[in-house]
GROMACS .gro file of N, CA and C in nm:
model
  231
    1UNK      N    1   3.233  10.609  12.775
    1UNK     CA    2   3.320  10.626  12.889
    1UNK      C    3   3.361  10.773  12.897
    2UNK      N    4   3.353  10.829  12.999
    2UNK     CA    5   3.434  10.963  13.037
    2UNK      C    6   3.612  10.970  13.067
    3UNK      N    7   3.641  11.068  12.994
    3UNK     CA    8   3.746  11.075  13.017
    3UNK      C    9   3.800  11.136  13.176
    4UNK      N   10   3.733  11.156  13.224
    4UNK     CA   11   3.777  11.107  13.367
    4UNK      C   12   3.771  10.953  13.399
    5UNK      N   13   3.707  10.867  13.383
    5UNK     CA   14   3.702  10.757  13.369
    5UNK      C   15   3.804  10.682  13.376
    6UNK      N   16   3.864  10.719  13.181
    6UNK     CA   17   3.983  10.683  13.144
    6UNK      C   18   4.098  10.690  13.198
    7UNK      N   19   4.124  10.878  13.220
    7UNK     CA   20   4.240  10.867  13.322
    7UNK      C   21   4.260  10.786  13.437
    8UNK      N   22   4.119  10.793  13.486
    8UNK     CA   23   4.184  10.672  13.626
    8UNK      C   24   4.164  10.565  13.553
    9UNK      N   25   4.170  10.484  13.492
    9UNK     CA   26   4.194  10.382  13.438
    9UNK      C   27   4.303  10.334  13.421
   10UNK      N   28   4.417  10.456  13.347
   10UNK     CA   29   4.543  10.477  13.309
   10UNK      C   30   4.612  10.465  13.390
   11UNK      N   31   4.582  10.593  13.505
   11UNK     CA   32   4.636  10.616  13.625
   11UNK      C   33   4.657  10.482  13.697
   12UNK      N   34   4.554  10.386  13.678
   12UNK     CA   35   4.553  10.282  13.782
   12UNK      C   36   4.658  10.167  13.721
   13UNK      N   37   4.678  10.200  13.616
   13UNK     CA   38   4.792  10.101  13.514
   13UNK      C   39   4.668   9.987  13.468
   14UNK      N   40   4.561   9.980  13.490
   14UNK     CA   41   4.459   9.928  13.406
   14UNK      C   42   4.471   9.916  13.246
   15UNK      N   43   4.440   9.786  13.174
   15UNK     CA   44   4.446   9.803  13.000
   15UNK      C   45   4.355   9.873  12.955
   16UNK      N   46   4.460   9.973  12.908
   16UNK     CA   47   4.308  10.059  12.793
   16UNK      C   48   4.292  10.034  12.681
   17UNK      N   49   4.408   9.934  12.619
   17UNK     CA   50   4.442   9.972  12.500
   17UNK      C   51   4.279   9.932  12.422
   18UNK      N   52   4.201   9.885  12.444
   18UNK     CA   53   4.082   9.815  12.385
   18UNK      C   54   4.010   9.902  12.374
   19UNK      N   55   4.046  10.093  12.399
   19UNK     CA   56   3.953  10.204  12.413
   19UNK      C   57   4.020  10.263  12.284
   20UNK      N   58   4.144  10.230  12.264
   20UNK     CA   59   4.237  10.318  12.158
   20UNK      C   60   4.183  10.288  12.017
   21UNK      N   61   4.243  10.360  11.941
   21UNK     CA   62   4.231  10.324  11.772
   21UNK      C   63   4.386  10.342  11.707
   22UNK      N   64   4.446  10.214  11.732
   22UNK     CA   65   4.606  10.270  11.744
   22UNK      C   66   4.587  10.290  11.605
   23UNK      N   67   4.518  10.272  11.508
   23UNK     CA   68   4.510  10.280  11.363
   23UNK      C   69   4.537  10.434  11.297
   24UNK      N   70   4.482  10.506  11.388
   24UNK     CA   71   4.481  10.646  11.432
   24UNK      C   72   4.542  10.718  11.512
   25UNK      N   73   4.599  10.659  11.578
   25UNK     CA   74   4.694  10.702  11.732
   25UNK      C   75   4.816  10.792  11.686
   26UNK      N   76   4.852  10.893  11.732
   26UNK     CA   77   4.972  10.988  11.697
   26UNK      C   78   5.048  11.035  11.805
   27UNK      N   79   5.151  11.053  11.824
   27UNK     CA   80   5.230  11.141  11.896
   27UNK      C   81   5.176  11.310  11.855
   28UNK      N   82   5.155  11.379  11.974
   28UNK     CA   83   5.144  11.478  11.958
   28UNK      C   84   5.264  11.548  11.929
   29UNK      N   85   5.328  11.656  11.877
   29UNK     CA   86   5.428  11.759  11.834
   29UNK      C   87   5.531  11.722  11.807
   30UNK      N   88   5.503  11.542  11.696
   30UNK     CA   89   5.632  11.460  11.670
   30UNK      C   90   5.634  11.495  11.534
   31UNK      N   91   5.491  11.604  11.471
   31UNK     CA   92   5.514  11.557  11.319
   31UNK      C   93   5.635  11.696  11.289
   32UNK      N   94   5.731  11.666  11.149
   32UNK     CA   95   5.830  11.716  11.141
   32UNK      C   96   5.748  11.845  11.056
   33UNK      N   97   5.832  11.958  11.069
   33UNK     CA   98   5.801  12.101  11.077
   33UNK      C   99   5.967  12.135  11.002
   34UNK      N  100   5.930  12.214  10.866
   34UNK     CA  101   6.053  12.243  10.824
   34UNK      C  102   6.079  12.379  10.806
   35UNK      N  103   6.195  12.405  10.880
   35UNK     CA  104   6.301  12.554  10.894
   35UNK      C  105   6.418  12.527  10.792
   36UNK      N  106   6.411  12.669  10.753
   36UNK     CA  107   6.550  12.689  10.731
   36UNK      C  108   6.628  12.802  10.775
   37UNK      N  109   6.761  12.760  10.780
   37UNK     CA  110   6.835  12.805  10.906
   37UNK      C  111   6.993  12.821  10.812
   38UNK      N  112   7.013  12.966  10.785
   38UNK     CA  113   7.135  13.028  10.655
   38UNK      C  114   7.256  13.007  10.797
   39UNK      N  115   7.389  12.915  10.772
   39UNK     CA  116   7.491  12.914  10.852
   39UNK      C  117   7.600  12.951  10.777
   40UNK      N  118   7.696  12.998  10.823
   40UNK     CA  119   7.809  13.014  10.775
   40UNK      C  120   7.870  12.906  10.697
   41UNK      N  121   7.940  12.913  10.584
   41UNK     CA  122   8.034  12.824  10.582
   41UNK      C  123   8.146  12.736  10.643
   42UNK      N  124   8.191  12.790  10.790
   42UNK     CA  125   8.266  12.707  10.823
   42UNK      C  126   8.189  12.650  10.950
   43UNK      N  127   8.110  12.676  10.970
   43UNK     CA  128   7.993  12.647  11.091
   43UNK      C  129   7.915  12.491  10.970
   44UNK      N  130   7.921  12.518  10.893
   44UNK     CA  131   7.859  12.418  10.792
   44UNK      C  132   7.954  12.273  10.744
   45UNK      N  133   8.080  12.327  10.754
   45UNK     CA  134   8.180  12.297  10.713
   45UNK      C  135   8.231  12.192  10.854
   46UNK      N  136   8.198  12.263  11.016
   46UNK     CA  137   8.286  12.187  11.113
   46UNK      C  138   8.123  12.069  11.147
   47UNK      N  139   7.965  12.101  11.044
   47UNK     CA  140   7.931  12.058  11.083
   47UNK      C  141   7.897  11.869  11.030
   48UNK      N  142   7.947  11.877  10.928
   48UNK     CA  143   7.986  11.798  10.880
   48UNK      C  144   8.068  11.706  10.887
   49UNK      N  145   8.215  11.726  10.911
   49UNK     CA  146   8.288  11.700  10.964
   49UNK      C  147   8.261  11.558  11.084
   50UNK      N  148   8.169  11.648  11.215
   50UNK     CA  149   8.147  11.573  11.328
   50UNK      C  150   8.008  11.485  11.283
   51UNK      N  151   7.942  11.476  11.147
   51UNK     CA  152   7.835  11.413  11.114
   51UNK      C  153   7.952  11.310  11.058
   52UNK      N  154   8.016  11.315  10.963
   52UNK     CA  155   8.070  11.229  10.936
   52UNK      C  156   8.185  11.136  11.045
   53UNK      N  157   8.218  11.216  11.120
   53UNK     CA  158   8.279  11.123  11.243
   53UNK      C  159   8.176  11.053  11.313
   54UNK      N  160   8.096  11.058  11.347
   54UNK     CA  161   7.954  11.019  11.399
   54UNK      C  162   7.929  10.912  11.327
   55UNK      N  163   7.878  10.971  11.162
   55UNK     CA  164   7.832  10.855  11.103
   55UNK      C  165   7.697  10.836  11.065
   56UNK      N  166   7.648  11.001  11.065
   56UNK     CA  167   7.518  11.010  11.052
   56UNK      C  168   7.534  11.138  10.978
   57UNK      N  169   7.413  11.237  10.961
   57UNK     CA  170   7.389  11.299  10.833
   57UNK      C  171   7.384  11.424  10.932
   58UNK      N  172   7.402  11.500  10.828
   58UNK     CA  173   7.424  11.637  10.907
   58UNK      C  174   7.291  11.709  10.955
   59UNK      N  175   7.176  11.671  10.946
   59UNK     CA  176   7.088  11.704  10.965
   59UNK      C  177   7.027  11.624  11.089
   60UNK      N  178   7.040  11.484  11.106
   60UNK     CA  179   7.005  11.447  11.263
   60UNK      C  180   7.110  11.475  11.369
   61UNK      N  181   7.245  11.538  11.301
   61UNK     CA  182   7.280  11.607  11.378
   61UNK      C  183   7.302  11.708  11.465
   62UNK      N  184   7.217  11.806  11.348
   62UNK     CA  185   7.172  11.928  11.435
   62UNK      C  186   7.060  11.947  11.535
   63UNK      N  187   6.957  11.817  11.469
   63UNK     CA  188   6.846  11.782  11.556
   63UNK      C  189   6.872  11.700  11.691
   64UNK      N  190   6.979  11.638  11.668
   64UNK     CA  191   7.025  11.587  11.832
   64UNK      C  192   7.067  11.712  11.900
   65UNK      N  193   7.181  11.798  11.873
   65UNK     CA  194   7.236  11.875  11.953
   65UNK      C  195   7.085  11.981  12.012
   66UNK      N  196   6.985  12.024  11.865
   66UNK     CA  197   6.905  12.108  11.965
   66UNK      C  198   6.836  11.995  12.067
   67UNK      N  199   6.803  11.889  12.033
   67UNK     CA  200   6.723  11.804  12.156
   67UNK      C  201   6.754  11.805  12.298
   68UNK      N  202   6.904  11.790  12.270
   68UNK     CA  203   6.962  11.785  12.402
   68UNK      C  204   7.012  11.940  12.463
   69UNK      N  205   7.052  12.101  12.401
   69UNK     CA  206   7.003  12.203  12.475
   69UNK      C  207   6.849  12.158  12.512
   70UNK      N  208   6.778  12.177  12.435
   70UNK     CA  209   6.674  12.159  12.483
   70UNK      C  210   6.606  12.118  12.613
   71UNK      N  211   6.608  12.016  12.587
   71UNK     CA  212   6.605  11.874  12.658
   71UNK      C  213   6.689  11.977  12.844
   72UNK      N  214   6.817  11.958  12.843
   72UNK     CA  215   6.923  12.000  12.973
   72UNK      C  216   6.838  12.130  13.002
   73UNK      N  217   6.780  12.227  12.917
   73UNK     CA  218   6.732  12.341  13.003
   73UNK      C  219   6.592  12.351  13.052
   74UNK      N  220   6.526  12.229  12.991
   74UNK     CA  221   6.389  12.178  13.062
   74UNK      C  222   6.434  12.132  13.200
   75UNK      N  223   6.547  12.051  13.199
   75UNK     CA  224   6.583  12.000  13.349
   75UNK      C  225   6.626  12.134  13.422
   76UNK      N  226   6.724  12.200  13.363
   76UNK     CA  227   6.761  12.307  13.448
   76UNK      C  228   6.637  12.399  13.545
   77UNK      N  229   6.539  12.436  13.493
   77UNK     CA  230   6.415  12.483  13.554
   77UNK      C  231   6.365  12.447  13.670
   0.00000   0.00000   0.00000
């Protein structure tokens, strides 16, 4: 099959899944990539704080807040 094919296939909301290898299947630019990122102490300190009011770890916290700049200045464009 050509992947022109496919797309209109997709496009048409047609089942593809019988073309896939979900065995293999990935999200593209989901796999995690590690930074490190030197903050102040009290920048570290208030960030915690709102992880623990939250209720989650201080680290999917920082990953929400960039998601969502993120995320709002893709819309802004």
């Amino acid at each position: 099959m050509s992947a022109k094919e496919f797309d209109r296939m997709f496009d048409d909301g047609e089942d593809i899944s019988e073309y896939l290898d979900f065995a293999t299947a990935r999200h593209l630019n989901l796999e995690p990539k590690r930074v490190n990122i030197d903050f102040p102490t009290w920048i570290v300190q208030g960030l915690d704080d709102e992880a623990k009011r939250l209720g989650v770890t201080r680290q999917s916290l920082v990953k929400l807040w960039i998601a969502e700049k993120l995320e709002a200045r893709r819309h802004a464009k």
